[in-house]
Short mmCIF file of C-alpha atoms in Angstrom, two decimals:
data_model
loop_
_atom_site.label_atom_id
_atom_site.label_comp_id
_atom_site.label_asym_id
_atom_site.label_seq_id
_atom_site.Cartn_x
_atom_site.Cartn_y
_atom_site.Cartn_z
CA MET A 16 -2.35 0.99 -92.35
CA GLY A 17 -0.45 3.81 -90.64
CA PRO A 18 -2.74 3.98 -87.60
CA ASP A 19 -2.55 0.22 -87.08
CA THR A 20 1.16 0.09 -87.08
CA GLY A 21 1.26 3.14 -84.82
CA ALA A 22 -0.94 1.41 -82.29
CA ALA A 23 1.32 -1.61 -82.27
CA SER A 24 4.29 0.64 -81.48
CA GLY A 25 2.78 1.08 -78.01
CA ILE A 26 3.82 -2.46 -77.18
CA GLY A 27 7.50 -1.44 -77.33
CA GLY A 28 10.15 -0.11 -79.63
CA PHE A 29 10.65 -3.34 -81.50
CA PHE A 30 7.04 -3.20 -82.67
CA ALA A 31 7.27 0.34 -84.02
CA LEU A 32 7.11 0.71 -87.76
CA ARG A 33 7.61 4.18 -89.25
CA THR A 34 5.22 4.87 -92.12
CA ALA A 35 6.37 8.39 -92.98
CA PRO A 36 9.64 8.88 -94.90
CA PRO A 37 12.64 9.29 -92.58
CA PRO A 38 14.38 12.63 -92.13
CA THR A 39 16.78 13.57 -94.95
CA GLY A 40 20.41 12.86 -94.36
CA GLY A 41 19.88 9.28 -93.12
CA ASP A 42 20.94 6.10 -94.83
CA HIS A 43 17.73 4.10 -95.13
CA ARG A 44 17.79 1.66 -98.01
CA PRO A 45 15.38 -1.04 -99.21
CA LEU A 46 16.03 -4.40 -97.58
CA ALA A 47 15.70 -5.89 -101.05
CA ARG A 48 19.12 -4.33 -101.79
CA LEU A 49 20.64 -6.10 -98.80
CA TYR A 50 19.20 -9.41 -99.92
CA ARG A 51 20.52 -9.03 -103.49
CA GLY A 52 24.04 -8.69 -102.17
CA GLY A 53 26.87 -7.01 -103.98
CA ALA A 54 28.60 -3.83 -102.77
CA GLU A 55 25.31 -2.01 -102.12
CA GLY A 56 24.00 -4.79 -99.89
CA ASP A 57 26.86 -6.74 -98.39
CA GLY A 58 28.85 -3.62 -97.53
CA PRO A 59 26.25 -2.15 -95.14
CA LEU A 60 25.60 -5.47 -93.51
CA HIS A 61 29.33 -6.02 -93.01
CA ALA A 62 29.58 -2.53 -91.41
CA ARG A 63 26.55 -3.32 -89.17
CA VAL A 64 28.15 -6.54 -87.91
CA ASP A 65 31.47 -4.76 -87.23
CA ARG A 66 29.68 -1.99 -85.34
CA VAL A 67 27.82 -4.45 -83.09
CA ALA A 68 30.92 -6.56 -82.54
CA ASP A 69 32.94 -3.48 -81.59
CA ARG A 70 30.26 -2.24 -79.21
CA LEU A 71 30.08 -5.64 -77.44
CA GLY A 72 33.81 -6.22 -77.42
CA ALA A 73 33.01 -9.54 -79.05
CA PRO A 74 35.95 -11.98 -79.01
CA GLU A 75 35.11 -13.19 -82.52
CA ARG A 76 33.14 -11.58 -85.32
CA ARG A 77 30.45 -14.23 -85.52
CA VAL A 78 29.27 -13.26 -82.04
CA GLY A 79 28.58 -9.75 -83.33
CA ALA A 80 26.92 -11.23 -86.44
CA SER A 81 24.62 -13.37 -84.27
CA VAL A 82 23.57 -10.43 -82.06
CA ALA A 83 23.04 -8.21 -85.08
CA HIS A 84 20.93 -10.86 -86.77
CA LEU A 85 18.86 -11.52 -83.61
CA GLY A 86 17.97 -7.82 -83.35
CA LEU A 87 16.85 -7.53 -86.98
CA ALA A 88 14.91 -10.80 -86.82
CA ALA A 89 13.12 -9.50 -83.72
CA ARG A 90 12.20 -6.28 -85.52
CA LEU A 91 10.80 -8.16 -88.52
CA TRP A 92 8.67 -10.54 -86.53
CA SER A 93 7.43 -7.83 -84.15
CA THR A 94 6.40 -5.29 -86.79
CA ALA A 95 4.24 -7.95 -88.47
CA LEU A 96 2.93 -9.84 -85.44
CA GLY A 97 1.90 -6.67 -83.55
CA PRO A 98 -0.72 -5.50 -86.07
CA ALA A 99 -1.77 -9.11 -86.66
CA ALA A 100 -2.54 -9.60 -82.99
CA LEU A 101 -4.05 -6.20 -82.30
CA HIS A 102 -6.04 -5.61 -85.50
CA GLY A 103 -6.16 -8.88 -87.39
CA SER A 104 -4.18 -7.60 -90.37
CA VAL A 105 -0.59 -8.13 -91.49
CA PRO A 106 1.32 -5.29 -93.26
CA VAL A 107 2.76 -6.67 -96.48
CA LEU A 108 6.42 -5.80 -95.74
CA ASP A 109 7.71 -6.09 -99.28
CA PRO A 110 11.54 -5.96 -99.09
CA ALA A 111 11.44 -3.28 -101.81
CA GLU A 112 9.21 -1.09 -99.62
CA LEU A 113 10.73 -1.80 -96.18
CA HIS A 114 13.72 0.46 -95.63
CA TRP A 115 16.54 -0.10 -93.14
CA ASP A 116 19.32 2.07 -91.80
CA PRO A 117 22.08 -0.20 -90.43
CA ALA A 118 23.49 2.65 -88.33
CA LEU A 119 20.31 3.09 -86.27
CA GLY A 120 18.48 1.07 -83.60
CA SER A 121 14.78 0.56 -83.06
CA PRO A 122 12.42 2.26 -83.63
CA ASP A 123 14.29 4.48 -86.11
CA ASP A 124 15.93 1.73 -88.09
CA LEU A 125 12.91 0.75 -90.15
CA TRP A 126 10.31 2.62 -92.17
CA TRP A 127 7.71 1.21 -94.45
CA GLY A 128 6.71 2.83 -97.75
CA GLY A 129 3.89 0.42 -98.55
CA GLU A 130 0.16 0.32 -97.76
CA ALA A 131 -1.05 -3.23 -98.55
CA THR A 132 -2.26 -5.54 -95.81
CA ARG A 133 -3.50 -9.09 -95.57
CA PRO A 134 -5.74 -10.89 -93.10
CA ALA A 135 -3.78 -12.21 -90.16
CA THR A 136 -3.15 -15.85 -90.78
CA VAL A 137 -0.19 -18.14 -90.24
CA ALA A 138 0.36 -18.41 -93.98
CA ALA A 139 0.39 -14.63 -94.39
CA LEU A 140 2.90 -14.10 -91.57
CA ARG A 141 5.11 -16.90 -92.91
CA GLU A 142 5.14 -15.43 -96.40
CA VAL A 143 5.60 -11.80 -95.25
CA VAL A 144 8.34 -12.44 -92.69
CA GLN A 145 9.89 -15.85 -92.93
CA GLU A 146 9.95 -16.31 -96.65
CA ALA A 147 10.28 -12.73 -97.87
CA HIS A 148 12.82 -11.68 -95.24
CA LEU A 149 14.35 -14.31 -93.04
CA VAL A 150 15.36 -16.75 -95.79
CA PRO A 151 17.27 -14.11 -97.85
CA LEU A 152 18.53 -12.46 -94.68
CA HIS A 153 20.12 -15.75 -93.59
CA ALA A 154 21.76 -16.04 -97.00
CA ALA A 155 23.16 -12.50 -96.59
CA PHE A 156 24.66 -13.33 -93.16
CA ALA A 157 26.14 -16.50 -94.61
CA ARG A 158 27.86 -14.40 -97.25
CA ASP A 159 29.16 -12.06 -94.58
CA GLY A 160 30.99 -14.66 -92.55
CA ARG A 161 31.01 -18.06 -90.89
CA ILE A 162 27.77 -18.57 -89.03
CA SER A 163 25.68 -21.74 -88.86
CA PRO A 164 22.10 -22.01 -90.18
CA ARG A 165 21.08 -23.67 -86.91
CA LEU A 166 22.18 -20.61 -84.98
CA LEU A 167 20.33 -18.26 -87.36
CA TRP A 168 17.08 -20.23 -87.17
CA GLY A 169 17.55 -20.50 -83.41
CA ASN A 170 17.71 -16.73 -83.29
CA ALA A 171 14.65 -16.43 -85.50
CA GLY A 172 12.73 -18.77 -83.15
CA SER A 173 13.91 -16.89 -80.09
CA ALA A 174 12.93 -13.55 -81.67
CA LEU A 175 9.46 -14.86 -82.47
CA ALA A 176 8.99 -16.21 -78.94
CA GLY A 177 10.19 -12.91 -77.52
CA ALA A 178 7.66 -11.00 -79.59
CA LEU A 179 4.91 -13.25 -78.25
CA ARG A 180 6.04 -12.68 -74.68
CA GLU A 181 5.95 -8.88 -75.11
CA LEU A 182 2.55 -9.04 -76.78
CA THR A 183 1.15 -11.21 -74.05
CA ARG A 184 2.53 -8.91 -71.33
CA TRP A 185 1.10 -5.86 -73.02
CA ALA A 186 -2.23 -7.46 -73.62
CA GLY A 187 -2.58 -8.47 -70.00
CA ALA A 188 -1.79 -4.94 -68.83
CA HIS A 189 -4.23 -3.34 -71.32
CA GLY A 190 -7.22 -5.64 -71.11
CA ARG A 191 -6.73 -7.22 -74.53
CA PRO A 192 -7.01 -10.99 -74.00
CA ASP A 193 -8.18 -11.30 -77.59
CA ALA A 194 -4.80 -9.98 -78.83
CA ALA A 195 -2.89 -12.40 -76.63
CA GLU A 196 -4.98 -15.35 -77.83
CA ARG A 197 -4.63 -14.38 -81.47
CA ALA A 198 -0.87 -13.95 -81.14
CA ALA A 199 -0.46 -17.31 -79.38
CA ALA A 200 -2.38 -19.13 -82.08
CA LEU A 201 -0.40 -17.50 -84.86
CA VAL A 202 2.96 -18.20 -83.24
CA GLN A 203 2.01 -21.82 -82.54
CA GLY A 204 1.29 -22.22 -86.26
CA LEU A 205 4.54 -20.54 -87.27
CA PHE A 206 6.55 -22.91 -85.10
CA ASP A 207 5.11 -25.85 -87.04
CA HIS A 208 7.43 -25.03 -90.01
CA PRO A 209 10.48 -27.28 -90.28
CA ASP A 210 12.90 -24.35 -90.10
CA LEU A 211 11.44 -23.12 -86.80
CA ALA A 212 10.24 -26.39 -85.27
CA GLY A 213 12.44 -27.38 -82.30
CA THR A 214 14.15 -23.95 -82.01
CA VAL A 215 12.30 -23.39 -78.68
CA ARG A 216 10.74 -25.81 -76.27
CA GLY A 217 8.45 -26.00 -73.26
CA PRO A 218 5.76 -23.64 -72.09
CA ALA A 219 8.37 -20.95 -71.49
CA LEU A 220 9.54 -21.21 -75.14
CA ARG A 221 13.15 -21.62 -74.10
CA ARG A 222 15.54 -21.82 -77.02
CA THR A 223 17.47 -24.96 -77.81
CA SER A 224 20.58 -23.25 -79.22
CA CYS A 225 22.76 -20.35 -78.06
CA CYS A 226 23.16 -16.89 -79.61
CA LEU A 227 26.74 -16.65 -78.26
CA TYR A 228 26.16 -13.39 -76.36
CA TYR A 229 27.67 -14.93 -73.20
CA ARG A 230 31.09 -14.84 -74.85
CA CYS A 231 31.25 -11.05 -74.71
CA PRO A 232 33.12 -9.42 -71.80
CA SER A 233 29.97 -7.84 -70.41
CA GLY A 234 27.69 -10.57 -71.67
CA GLY A 235 25.67 -13.09 -69.72
CA LEU A 236 22.92 -15.60 -70.28
CA CYS A 237 19.79 -14.38 -72.07
CA GLY A 238 16.44 -14.92 -70.35
CA ASP A 239 15.60 -17.79 -72.73
CA CYS A 240 19.14 -19.23 -72.94
CA VAL A 241 19.56 -22.98 -73.49
CA PHE A 242 22.16 -22.95 -70.67
CA ASP A 243 21.57 -22.82 -66.93
CA HIS A 244 25.15 -21.60 -66.43
CA ALA A 245 27.65 -20.05 -68.75
CA PRO A 246 29.78 -22.58 -70.67
CA GLY A 247 33.21 -23.02 -69.22
CA THR A 248 32.03 -23.46 -65.60
CA GLY A 249 31.34 -27.15 -65.95
CA LEU A 250 27.82 -26.60 -64.64
CA GLU A 251 26.36 -26.21 -68.12
CA ARG A 252 26.60 -29.92 -68.62
CA ARG A 253 23.52 -30.37 -66.41
CA PRO A 254 20.29 -30.86 -68.32
CA PRO A 255 18.91 -27.43 -69.27
CA ALA A 256 15.99 -26.27 -67.15
CA PRO A 257 12.58 -26.37 -68.85
#
């Protein structure tokens, strides 16, 4: 599976999945440990949220939590969807075999110690990413602090749509219409699930909730933001653009 995941990394850093053990001295740990909670899991997540919040100058901690969650959700979707679209196979990202270093960013934050793959189907992607990772990840963020499930699933939907956009862009530039078509079909099926349905809308897959990034001093509106103008201006009360 190594060559397949390596090829997907050419799409962008979020799609990269290290398959060789990381250099010694790092702090990679199985995501299963994060999901179990306790000091070994909740402590590193807490530190990650604090680090993101400090870097952004977030006015409240849940803004940092949302941005940290969005980044990890994007990594999880991308590392599975990339090989699915390019090669028709999904790496079985068992949380016990997928290691994460909360101090690092993509592509060095994740490495995979497994080898198993599955044919690229909506069911396989849903089990490998949504059920095995996002559901327990959302529970971990809920333990960490006050953050709504609607925001977390909105982030998950936005991350999935973002992965599709990058795949479509790459496929167009590299003469791989088959990859773009396969990715679009898989993502459409994934959005049929109740947890993801309604998180984005329209042909542009614009999200229907806000990740809160605009509240940061240097923040602004994301490309798929539900708002046309930052809240507080009065202009955001207009119907959001499609």
